[in-house]
mmCIF file of C-alpha atoms in Angstrom:
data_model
loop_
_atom_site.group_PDB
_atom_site.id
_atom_site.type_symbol
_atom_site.label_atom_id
_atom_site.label_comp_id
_atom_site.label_asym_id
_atom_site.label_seq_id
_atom_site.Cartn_x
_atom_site.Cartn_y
_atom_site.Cartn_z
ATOM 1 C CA UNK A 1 0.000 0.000 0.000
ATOM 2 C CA UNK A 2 1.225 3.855 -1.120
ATOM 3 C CA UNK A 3 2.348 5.948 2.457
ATOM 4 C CA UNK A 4 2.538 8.699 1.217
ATOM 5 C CA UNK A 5 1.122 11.269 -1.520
ATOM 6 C CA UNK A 6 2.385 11.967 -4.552
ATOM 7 C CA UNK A 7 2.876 15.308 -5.060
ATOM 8 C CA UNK A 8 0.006 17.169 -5.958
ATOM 9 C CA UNK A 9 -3.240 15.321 -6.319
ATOM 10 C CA UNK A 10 -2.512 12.174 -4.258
ATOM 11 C CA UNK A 11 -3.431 8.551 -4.615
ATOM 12 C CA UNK A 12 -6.393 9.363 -6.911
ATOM 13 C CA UNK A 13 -3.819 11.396 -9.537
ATOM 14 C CA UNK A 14 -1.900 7.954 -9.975
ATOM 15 C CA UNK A 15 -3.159 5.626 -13.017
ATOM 16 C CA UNK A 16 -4.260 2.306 -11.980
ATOM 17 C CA UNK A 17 -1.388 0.373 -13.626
ATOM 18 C CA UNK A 18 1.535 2.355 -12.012
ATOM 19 C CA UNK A 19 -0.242 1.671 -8.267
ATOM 20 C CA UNK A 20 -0.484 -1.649 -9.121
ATOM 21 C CA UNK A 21 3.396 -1.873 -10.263
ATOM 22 C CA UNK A 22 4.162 0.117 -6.982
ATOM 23 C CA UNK A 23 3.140 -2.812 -5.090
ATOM 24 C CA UNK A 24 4.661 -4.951 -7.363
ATOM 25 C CA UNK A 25 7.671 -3.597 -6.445
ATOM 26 C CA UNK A 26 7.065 -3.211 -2.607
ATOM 27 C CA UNK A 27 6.419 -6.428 -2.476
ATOM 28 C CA UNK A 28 10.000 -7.678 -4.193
ATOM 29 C CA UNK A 29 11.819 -5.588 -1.708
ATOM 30 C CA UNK A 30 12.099 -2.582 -3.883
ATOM 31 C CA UNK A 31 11.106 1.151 -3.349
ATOM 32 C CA UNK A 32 9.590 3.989 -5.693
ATOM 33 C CA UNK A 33 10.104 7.539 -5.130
ATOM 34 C CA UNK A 34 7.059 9.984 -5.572
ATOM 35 C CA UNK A 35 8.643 11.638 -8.317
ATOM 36 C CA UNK A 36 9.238 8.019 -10.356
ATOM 37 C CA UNK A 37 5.731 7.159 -9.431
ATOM 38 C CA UNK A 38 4.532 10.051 -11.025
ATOM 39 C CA UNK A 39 6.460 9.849 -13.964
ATOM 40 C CA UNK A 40 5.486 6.271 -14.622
ATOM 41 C CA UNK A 41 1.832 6.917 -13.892
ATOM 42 C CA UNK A 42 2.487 9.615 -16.555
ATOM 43 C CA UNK A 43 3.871 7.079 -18.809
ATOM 44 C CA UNK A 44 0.889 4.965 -18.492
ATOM 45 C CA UNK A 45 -2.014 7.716 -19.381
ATOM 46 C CA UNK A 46 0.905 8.853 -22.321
ATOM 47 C CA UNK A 47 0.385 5.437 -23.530
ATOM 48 C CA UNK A 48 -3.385 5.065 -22.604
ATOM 49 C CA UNK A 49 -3.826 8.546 -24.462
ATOM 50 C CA UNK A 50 -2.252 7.209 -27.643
ATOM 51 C CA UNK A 51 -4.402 4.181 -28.009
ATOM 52 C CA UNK A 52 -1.474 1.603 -28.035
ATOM 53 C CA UNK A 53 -2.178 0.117 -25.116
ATOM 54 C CA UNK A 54 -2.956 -3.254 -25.865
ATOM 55 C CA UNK A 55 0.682 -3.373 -28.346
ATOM 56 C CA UNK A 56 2.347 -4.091 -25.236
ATOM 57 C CA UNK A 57 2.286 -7.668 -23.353
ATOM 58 C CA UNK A 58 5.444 -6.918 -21.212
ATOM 59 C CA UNK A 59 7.282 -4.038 -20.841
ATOM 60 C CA UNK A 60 10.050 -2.698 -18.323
ATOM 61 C CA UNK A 61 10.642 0.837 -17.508
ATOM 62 C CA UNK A 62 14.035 -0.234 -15.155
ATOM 63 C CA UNK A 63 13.255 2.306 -12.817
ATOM 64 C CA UNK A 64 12.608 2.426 -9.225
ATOM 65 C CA UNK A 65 15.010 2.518 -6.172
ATOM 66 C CA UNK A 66 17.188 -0.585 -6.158
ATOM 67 C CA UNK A 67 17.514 -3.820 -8.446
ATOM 68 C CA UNK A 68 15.095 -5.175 -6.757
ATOM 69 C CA UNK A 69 12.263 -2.274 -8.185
ATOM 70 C CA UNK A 70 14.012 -2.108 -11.811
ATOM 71 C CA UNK A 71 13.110 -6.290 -12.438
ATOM 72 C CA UNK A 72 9.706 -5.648 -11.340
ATOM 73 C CA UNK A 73 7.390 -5.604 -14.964
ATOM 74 C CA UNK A 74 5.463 -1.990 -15.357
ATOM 75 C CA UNK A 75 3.056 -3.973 -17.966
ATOM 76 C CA UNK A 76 2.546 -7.864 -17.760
ATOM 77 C CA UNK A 77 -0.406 -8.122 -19.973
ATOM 78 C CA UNK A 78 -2.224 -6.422 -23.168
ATOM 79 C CA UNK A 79 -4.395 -5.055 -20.615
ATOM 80 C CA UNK A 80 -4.862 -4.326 -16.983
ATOM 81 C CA UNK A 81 -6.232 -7.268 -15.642
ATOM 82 C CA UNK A 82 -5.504 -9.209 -18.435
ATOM 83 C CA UNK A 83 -3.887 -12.882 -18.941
ATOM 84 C CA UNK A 84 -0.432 -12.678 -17.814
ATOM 85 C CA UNK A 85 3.192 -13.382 -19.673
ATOM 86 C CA UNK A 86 6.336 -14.154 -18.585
ATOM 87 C CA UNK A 87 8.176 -14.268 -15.447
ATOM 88 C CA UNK A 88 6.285 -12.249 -12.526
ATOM 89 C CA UNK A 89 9.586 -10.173 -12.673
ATOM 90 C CA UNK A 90 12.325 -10.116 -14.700
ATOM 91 C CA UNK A 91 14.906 -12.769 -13.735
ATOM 92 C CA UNK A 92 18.284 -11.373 -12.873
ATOM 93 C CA UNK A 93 21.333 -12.881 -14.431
ATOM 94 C CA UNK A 94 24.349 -12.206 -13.159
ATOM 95 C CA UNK A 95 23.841 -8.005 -12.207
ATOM 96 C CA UNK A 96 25.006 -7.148 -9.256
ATOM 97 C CA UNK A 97 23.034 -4.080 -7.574
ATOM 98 C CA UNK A 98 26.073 -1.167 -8.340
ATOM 99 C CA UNK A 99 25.031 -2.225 -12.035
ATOM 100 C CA UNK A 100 21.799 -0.211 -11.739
ATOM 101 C CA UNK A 101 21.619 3.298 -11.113
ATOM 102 C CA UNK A 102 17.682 5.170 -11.587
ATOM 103 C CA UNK A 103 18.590 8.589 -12.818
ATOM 104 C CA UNK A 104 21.021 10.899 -14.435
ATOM 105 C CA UNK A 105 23.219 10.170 -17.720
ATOM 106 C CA UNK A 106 24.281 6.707 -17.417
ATOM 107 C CA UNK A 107 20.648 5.766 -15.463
ATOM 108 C CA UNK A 108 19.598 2.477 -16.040
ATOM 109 C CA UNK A 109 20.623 -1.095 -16.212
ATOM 110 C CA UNK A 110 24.386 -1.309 -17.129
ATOM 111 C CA UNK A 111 26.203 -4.802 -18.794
ATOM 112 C CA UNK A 112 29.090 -4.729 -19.970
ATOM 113 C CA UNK A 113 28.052 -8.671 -21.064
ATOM 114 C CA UNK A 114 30.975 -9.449 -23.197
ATOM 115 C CA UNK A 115 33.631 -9.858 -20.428
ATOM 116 C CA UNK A 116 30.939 -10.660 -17.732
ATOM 117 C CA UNK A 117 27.584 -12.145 -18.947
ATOM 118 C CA UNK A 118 24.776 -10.379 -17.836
ATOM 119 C CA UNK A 119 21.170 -10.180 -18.996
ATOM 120 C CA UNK A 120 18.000 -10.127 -18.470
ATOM 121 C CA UNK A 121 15.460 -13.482 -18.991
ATOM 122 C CA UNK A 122 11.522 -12.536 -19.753
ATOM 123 C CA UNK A 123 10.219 -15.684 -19.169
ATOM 124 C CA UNK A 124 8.480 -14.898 -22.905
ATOM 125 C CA UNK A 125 9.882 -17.885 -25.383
ATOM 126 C CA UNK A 126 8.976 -17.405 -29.222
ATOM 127 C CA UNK A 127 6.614 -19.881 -29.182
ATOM 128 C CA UNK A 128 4.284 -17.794 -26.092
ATOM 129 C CA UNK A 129 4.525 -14.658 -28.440
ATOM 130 C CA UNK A 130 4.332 -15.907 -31.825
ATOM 131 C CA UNK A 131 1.275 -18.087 -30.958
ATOM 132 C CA UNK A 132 0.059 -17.104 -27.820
ATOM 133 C CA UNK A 133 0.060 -13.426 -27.158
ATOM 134 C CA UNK A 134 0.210 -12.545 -31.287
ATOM 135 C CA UNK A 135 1.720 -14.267 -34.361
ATOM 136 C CA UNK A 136 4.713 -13.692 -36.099
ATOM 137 C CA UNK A 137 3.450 -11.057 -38.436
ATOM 138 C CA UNK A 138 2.286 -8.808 -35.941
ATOM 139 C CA UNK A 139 4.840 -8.671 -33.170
ATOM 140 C CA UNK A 140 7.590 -6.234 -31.871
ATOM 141 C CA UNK A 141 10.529 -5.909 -29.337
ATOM 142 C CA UNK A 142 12.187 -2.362 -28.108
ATOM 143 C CA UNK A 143 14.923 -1.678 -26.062
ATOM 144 C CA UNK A 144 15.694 2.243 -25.230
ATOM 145 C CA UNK A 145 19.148 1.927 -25.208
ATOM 146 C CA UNK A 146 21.961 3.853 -23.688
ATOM 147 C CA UNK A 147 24.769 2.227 -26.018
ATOM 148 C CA UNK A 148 28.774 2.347 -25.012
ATOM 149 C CA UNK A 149 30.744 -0.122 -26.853
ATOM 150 C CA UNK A 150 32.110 0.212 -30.010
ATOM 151 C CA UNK A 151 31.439 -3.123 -31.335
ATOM 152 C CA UNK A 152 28.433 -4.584 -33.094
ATOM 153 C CA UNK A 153 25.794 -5.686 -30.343
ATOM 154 C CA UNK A 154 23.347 -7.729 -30.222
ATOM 155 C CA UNK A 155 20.329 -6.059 -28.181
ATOM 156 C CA UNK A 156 17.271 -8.573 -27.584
ATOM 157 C CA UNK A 157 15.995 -11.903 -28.665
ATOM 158 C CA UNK A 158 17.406 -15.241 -29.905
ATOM 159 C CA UNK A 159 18.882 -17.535 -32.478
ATOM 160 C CA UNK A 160 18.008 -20.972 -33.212
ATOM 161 C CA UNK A 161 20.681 -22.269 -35.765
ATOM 162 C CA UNK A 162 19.258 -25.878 -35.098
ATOM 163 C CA UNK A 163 15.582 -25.319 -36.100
ATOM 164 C CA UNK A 164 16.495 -22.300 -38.211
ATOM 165 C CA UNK A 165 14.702 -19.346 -37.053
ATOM 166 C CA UNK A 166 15.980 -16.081 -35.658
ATOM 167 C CA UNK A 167 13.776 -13.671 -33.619
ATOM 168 C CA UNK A 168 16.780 -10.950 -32.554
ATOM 169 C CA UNK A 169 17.778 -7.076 -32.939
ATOM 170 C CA UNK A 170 20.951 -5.940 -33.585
ATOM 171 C CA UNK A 171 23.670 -2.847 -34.894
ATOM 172 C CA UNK A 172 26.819 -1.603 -35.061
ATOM 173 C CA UNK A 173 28.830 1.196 -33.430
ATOM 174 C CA UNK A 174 26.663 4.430 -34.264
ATOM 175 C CA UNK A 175 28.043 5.824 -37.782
ATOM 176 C CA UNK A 176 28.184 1.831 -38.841
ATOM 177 C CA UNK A 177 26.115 0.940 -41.554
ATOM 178 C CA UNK A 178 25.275 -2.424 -39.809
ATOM 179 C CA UNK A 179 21.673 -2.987 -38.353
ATOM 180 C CA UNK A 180 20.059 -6.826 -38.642
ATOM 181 C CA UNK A 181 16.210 -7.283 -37.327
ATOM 182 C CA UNK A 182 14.612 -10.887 -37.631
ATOM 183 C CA UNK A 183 11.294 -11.306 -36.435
ATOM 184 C CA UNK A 184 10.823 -15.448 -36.389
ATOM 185 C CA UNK A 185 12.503 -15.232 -39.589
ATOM 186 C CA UNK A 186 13.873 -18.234 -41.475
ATOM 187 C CA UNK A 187 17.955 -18.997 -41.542
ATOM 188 C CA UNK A 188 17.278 -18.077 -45.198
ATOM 189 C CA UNK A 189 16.034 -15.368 -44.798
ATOM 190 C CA UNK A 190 17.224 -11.838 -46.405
ATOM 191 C CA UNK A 191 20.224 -10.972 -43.634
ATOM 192 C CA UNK A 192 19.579 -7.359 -43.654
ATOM 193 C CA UNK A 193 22.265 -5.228 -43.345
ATOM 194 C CA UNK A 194 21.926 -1.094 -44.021
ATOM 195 C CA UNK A 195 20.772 1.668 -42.320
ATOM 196 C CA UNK A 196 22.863 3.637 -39.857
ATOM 197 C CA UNK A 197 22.808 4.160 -35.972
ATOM 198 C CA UNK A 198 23.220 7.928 -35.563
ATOM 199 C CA UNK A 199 22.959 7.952 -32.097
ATOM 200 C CA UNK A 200 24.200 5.976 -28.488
ATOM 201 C CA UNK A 201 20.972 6.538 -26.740
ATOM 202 C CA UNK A 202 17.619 6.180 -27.758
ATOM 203 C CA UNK A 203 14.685 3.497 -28.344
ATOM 204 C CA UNK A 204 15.038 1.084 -30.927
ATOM 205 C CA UNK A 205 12.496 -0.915 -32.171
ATOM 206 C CA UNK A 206 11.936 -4.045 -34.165
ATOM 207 C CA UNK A 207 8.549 -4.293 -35.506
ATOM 208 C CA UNK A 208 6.464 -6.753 -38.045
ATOM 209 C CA UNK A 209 3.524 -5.523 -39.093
ATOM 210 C CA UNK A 210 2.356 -8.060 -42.170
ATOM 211 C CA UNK A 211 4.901 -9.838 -44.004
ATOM 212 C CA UNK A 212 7.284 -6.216 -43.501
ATOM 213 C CA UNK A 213 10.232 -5.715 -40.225
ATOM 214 C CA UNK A 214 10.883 -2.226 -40.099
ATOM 215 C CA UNK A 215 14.015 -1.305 -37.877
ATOM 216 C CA UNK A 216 13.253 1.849 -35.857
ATOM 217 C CA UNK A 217 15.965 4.380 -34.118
ATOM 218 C CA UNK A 218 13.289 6.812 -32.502
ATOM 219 C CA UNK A 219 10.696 7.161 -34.980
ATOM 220 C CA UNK A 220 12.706 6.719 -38.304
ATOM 221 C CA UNK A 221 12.592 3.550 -39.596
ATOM 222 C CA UNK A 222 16.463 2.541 -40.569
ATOM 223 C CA UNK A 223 15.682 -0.497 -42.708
ATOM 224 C CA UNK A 224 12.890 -2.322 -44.163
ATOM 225 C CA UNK A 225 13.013 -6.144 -45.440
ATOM 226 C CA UNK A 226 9.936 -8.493 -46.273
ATOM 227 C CA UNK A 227 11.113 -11.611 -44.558
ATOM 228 C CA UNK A 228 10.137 -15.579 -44.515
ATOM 229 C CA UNK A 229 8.508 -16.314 -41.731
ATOM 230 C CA UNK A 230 7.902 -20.021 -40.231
ATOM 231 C CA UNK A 231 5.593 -21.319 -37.777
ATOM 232 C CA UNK A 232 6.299 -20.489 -33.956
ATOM 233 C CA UNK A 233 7.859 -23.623 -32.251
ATOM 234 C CA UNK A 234 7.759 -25.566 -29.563
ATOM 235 C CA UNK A 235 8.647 -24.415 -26.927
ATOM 236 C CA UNK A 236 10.806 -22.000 -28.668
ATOM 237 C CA UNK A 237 14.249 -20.360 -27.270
ATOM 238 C CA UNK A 238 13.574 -17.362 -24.419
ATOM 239 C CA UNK A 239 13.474 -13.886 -25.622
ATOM 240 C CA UNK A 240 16.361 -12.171 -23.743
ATOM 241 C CA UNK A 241 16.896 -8.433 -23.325
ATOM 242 C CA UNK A 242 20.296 -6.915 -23.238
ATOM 243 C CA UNK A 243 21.467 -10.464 -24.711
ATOM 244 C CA UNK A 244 20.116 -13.089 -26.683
ATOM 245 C CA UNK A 245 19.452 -17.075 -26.546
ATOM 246 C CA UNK A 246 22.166 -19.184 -29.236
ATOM 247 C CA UNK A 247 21.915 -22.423 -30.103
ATOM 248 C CA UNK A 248 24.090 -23.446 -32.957
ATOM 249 C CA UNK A 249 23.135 -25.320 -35.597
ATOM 250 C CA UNK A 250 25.939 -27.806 -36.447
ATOM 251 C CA UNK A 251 27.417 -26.219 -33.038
ATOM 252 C CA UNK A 252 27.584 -28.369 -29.594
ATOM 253 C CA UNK A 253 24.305 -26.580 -28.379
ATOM 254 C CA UNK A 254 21.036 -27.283 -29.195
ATOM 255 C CA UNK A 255 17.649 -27.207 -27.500
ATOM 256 C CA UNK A 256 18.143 -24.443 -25.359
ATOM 257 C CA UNK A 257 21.308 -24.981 -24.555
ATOM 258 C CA UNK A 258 23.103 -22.438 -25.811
ATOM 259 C CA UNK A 259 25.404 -19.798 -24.483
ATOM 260 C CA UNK A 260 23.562 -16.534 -23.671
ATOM 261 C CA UNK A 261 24.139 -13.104 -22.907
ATOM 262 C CA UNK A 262 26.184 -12.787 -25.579
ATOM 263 C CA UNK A 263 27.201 -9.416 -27.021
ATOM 264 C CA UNK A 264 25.498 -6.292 -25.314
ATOM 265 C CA UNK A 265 27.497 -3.581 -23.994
ATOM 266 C CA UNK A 266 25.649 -1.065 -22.443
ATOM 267 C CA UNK A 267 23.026 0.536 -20.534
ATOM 268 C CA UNK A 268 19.460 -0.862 -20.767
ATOM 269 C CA UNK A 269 16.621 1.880 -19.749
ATOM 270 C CA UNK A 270 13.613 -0.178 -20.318
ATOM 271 C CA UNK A 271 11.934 -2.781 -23.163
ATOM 272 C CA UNK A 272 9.085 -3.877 -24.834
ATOM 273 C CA UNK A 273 7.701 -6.996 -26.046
ATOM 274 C CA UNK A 274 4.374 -7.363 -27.835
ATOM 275 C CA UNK A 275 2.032 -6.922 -30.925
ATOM 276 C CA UNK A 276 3.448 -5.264 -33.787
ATOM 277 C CA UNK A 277 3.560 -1.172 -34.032
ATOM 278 C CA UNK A 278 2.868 1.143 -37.182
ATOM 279 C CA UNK A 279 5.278 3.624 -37.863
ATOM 280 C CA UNK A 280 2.692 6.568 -36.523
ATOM 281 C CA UNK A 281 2.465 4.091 -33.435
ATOM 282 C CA UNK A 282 6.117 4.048 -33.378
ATOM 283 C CA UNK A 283 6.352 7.781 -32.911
ATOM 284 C CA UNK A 284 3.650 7.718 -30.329
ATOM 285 C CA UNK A 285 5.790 5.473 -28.011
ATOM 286 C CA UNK A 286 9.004 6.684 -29.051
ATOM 287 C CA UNK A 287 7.524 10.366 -27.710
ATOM 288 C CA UNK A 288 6.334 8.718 -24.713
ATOM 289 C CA UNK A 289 9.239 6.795 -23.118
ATOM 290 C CA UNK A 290 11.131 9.764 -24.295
ATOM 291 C CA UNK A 291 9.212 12.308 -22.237
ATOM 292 C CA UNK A 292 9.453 9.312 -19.269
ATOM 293 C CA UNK A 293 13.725 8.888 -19.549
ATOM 294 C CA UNK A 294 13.941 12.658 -18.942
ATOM 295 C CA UNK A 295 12.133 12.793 -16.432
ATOM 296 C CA UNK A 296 14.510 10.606 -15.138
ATOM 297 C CA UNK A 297 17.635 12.798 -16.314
ATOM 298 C CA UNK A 298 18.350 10.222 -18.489
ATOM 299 C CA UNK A 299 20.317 10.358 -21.914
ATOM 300 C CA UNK A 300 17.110 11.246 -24.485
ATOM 301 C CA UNK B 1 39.053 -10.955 -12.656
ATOM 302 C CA UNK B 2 37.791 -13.962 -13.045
ATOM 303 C CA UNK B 3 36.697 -16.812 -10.589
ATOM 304 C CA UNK B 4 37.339 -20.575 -11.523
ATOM 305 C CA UNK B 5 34.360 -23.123 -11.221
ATOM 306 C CA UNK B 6 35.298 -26.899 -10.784
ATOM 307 C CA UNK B 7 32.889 -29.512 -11.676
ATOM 308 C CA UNK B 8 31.596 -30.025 -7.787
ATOM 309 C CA UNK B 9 31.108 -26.324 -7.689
ATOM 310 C CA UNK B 10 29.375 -26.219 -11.432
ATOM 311 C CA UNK B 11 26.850 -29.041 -9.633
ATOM 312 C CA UNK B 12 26.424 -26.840 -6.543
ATOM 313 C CA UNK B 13 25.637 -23.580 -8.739
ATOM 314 C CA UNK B 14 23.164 -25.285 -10.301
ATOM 315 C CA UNK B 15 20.964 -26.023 -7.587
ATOM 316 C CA UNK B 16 21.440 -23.008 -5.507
ATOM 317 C CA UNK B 17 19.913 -21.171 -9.286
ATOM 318 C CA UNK B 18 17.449 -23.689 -9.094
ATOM 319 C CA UNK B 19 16.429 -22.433 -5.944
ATOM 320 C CA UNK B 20 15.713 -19.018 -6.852
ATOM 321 C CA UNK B 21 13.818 -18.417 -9.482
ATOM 322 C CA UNK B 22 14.327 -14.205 -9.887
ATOM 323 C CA UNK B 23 18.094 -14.259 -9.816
ATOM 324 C CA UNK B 24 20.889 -16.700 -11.600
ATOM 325 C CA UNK B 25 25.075 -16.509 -11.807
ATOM 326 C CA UNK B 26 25.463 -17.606 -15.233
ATOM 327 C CA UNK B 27 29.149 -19.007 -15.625
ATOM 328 C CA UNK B 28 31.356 -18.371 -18.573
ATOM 329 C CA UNK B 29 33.483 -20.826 -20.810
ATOM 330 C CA UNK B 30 37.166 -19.472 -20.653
ATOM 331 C CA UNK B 31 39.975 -19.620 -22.827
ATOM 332 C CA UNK B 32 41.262 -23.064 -21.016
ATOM 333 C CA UNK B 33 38.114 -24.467 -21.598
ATOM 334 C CA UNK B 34 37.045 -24.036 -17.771
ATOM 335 C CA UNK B 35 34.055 -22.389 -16.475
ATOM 336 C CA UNK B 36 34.351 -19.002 -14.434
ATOM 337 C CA UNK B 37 32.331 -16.190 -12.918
ATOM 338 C CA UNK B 38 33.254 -12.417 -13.050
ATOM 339 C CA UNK B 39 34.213 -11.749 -9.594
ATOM 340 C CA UNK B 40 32.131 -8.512 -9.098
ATOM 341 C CA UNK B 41 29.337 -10.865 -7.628
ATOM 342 C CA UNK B 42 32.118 -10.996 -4.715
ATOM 343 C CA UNK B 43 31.044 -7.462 -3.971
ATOM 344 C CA UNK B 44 27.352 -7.718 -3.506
ATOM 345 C CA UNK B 45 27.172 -11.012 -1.754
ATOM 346 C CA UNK B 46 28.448 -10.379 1.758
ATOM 347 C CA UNK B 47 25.030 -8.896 3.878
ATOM 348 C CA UNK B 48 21.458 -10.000 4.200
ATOM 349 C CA UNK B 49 19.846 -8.463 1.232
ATOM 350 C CA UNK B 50 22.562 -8.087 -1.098
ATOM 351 C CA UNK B 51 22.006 -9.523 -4.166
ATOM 352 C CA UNK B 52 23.614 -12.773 -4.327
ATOM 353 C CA UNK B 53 24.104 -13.000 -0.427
ATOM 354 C CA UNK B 54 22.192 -16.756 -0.929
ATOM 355 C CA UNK B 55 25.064 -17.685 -2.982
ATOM 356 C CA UNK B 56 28.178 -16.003 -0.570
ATOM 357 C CA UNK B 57 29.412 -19.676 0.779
ATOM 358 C CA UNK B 58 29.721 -20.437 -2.856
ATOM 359 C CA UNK B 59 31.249 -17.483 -4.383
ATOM 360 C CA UNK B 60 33.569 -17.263 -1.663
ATOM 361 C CA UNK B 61 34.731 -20.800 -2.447
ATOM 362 C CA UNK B 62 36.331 -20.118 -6.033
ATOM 363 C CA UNK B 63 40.100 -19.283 -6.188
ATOM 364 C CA UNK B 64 40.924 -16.370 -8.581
ATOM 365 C CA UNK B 65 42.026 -17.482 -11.953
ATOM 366 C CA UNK B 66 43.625 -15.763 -15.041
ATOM 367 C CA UNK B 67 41.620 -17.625 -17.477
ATOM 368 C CA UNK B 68 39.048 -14.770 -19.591
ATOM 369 C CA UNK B 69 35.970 -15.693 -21.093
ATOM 370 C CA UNK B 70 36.727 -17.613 -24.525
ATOM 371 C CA UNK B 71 36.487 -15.531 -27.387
ATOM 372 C CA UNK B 72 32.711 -15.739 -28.525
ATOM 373 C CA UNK B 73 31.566 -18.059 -31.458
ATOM 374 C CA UNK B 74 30.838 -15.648 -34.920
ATOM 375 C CA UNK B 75 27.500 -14.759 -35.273
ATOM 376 C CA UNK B 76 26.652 -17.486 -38.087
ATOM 377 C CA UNK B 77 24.824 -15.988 -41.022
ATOM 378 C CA UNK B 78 21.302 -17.183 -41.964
ATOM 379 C CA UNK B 79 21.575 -20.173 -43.759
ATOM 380 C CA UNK B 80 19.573 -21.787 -47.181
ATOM 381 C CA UNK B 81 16.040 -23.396 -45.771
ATOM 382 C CA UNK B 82 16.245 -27.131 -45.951
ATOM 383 C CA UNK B 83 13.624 -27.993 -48.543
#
């Protein structure tokens, strides 16, 4: 239960869905401050207000206190009240709590994965998105990013060389002309490559609306390929955020046994997993979790 | 640095991850072939309610080790459908 009031206008100011993650969070040993609160209740009538609501099954603002408020879900669902997905908070691999810091520049979730393996698990596999929560041609993934390494990185999803689908965002160094976004796409399918990172901070977003994956830095879409897509499996590799599930096909891991965690270097301020997102729908969000990381003083 | 993992120790990591659902130490293949940790988990392990304070005995149980995480396998490019 909220102690105290938040700011101006109290408990009845607050949108449903951020009181409800503020217990979420009390009660995994975590801690909001009014001023987060109110941001993130902000967020959520920003979001209601646009009329995307329902894109989102899962998403993550990393905010709060401590580690133990930035794994706790904002959005578990397509709706308030709605059939949950995924883990009842994000599972923890691997950060240790001077990884996460809530505001300023560098706020956020911080990996530097390569040399130390850290990520974050959803509890959302390909096969509960692609044919539970949406299908494969209607289906994104975000990350708003706060990038630092100068090598290509890998920022959310999976790869399964053994069955031969990949469901995964990635890009270069910003000024690279290196960005790849599958969306359950076939091992055949076109490897896109193009389009250019301009910036080290911002949302990016893979998003398949129809038979089309658009690549989005902030609202501009960076590359566009038509892809093959195959039917969801079973069970299907884990969607990972700030990392991404392998197993190799012809490799010594298969069937979930892959290395993970691979790649990301960087600071993670929040993702998104759910239906897909028009361009216009894009912007919306991209505006909205914009408005949200300054609020937090956070690169945006 | 690095902490080395021996197969007893592998064994025990596994069920103390199994026992906690919200939180896993994820070990690394090195460059000897061995498994080890990063040992920053040492630092938020030692106090009730740090972190990985469930998993203290066994963190402090690994020796130091020079071996780094193995360099990663290439990204394999998508590869022709099987018809």
């Amino acid at each position: 239960m909220l102690s105290f009031k938040v700011l101006a206008g109290g408990l009845k100011s607050l949108h449903i869905e951020a009181i409800d993650w503020h217990n979420r969070v009390v009660s995994n040993g975590g801690s909001v401050s009014p001023y987060t609160l109110k941001a993130v209740s902000d967020f959520c009538r920003g979001i209601d207000s646009a009329g995307i609501r329902d894109r989102f099954a899962r998403l993550n603002l990393f905010c709060g206190n401590n580690l133990n408020s930035c794994v706790v879900p904002l959005y578990r669902s397509l709706s308030y009240g709605g059939t949950l997905y995924g883990n009842s908070t994000d599972t923890n691999n691997s950060f240790i709590s001077s990884d996460y810091v809530e505001t300023g520049s560098g706020g956020g979730l911080t990996s530097n994965s390569s040399p130390t393996n850290k990520w974050i698990s959803t509890g959302i596999t390909d096969e509960i998105l692609f044919s539970t929560i949406t299908n494969n041609q209607d289906s994104h993934m975000s990350l708003y990013m706060n990038y630092i390494s100068t090598a290509a990185t890998t920022i959310m999803g999976n790869q399964d060389e053994c069955n031969c689908y990949i469901s995964r965002m990635l890009f270069g160094p910003p000024g690279s002309n290196y960005i790849e976004a599958y969306m359950l796409s076939d091992c055949g399918a076109n490897n896109s490559q193009g389009g250019t990172i301009t910036t080290s901070y911002g949302l990016v977003t893979n998003s398949c609306t129809g038979s089309s994956i658009n690549y989005y830095n902030g609202n501009s879409s960076l590359l566009n390929h038509s892809t093959v897509l195959t039917t969801a499996p079973t069970p299907g590799l884990e969607i990972l955020v700030m990392g991404y599930t392998y197993d190799s096909y012809g490799g010594e891991f298969c069937n979930g046994s892959g290395p993970n965690g691979m790649d990301y270097t960087g600071t993670g301020c929040g993702y998104s997993i759910g239906k897909g997102l028009s361009s216009n729908q894009v912007t919306s969000y991209n505006n909205i979790i914009t408005t949200f990381q300054k609020a937090l003083g956070r690169n945006a | 640095m690095y902490l080395l993992i021996n197969g007893e120790q592998l064994n025990a990591l596994k069920n103390i991850n199994d026992a906690h659902s919200s939180s896993k130490i994820n070990p690394i293949k090195s460059n000897n072939g061995n498994m080890i940790v990063y040992s920053d988990l040492l630092t938020d392990c030692e106090n009730p309610g740090d972190t990985w304070y469930d998993w203290k005995e066994w963190l402090q149980s690994l020796q130091p080790t020079n071996d780094i995480p193995a360099p990663k396998p290439p990204r394999p490019a998508p590869k022709p459908k099987n018809s």
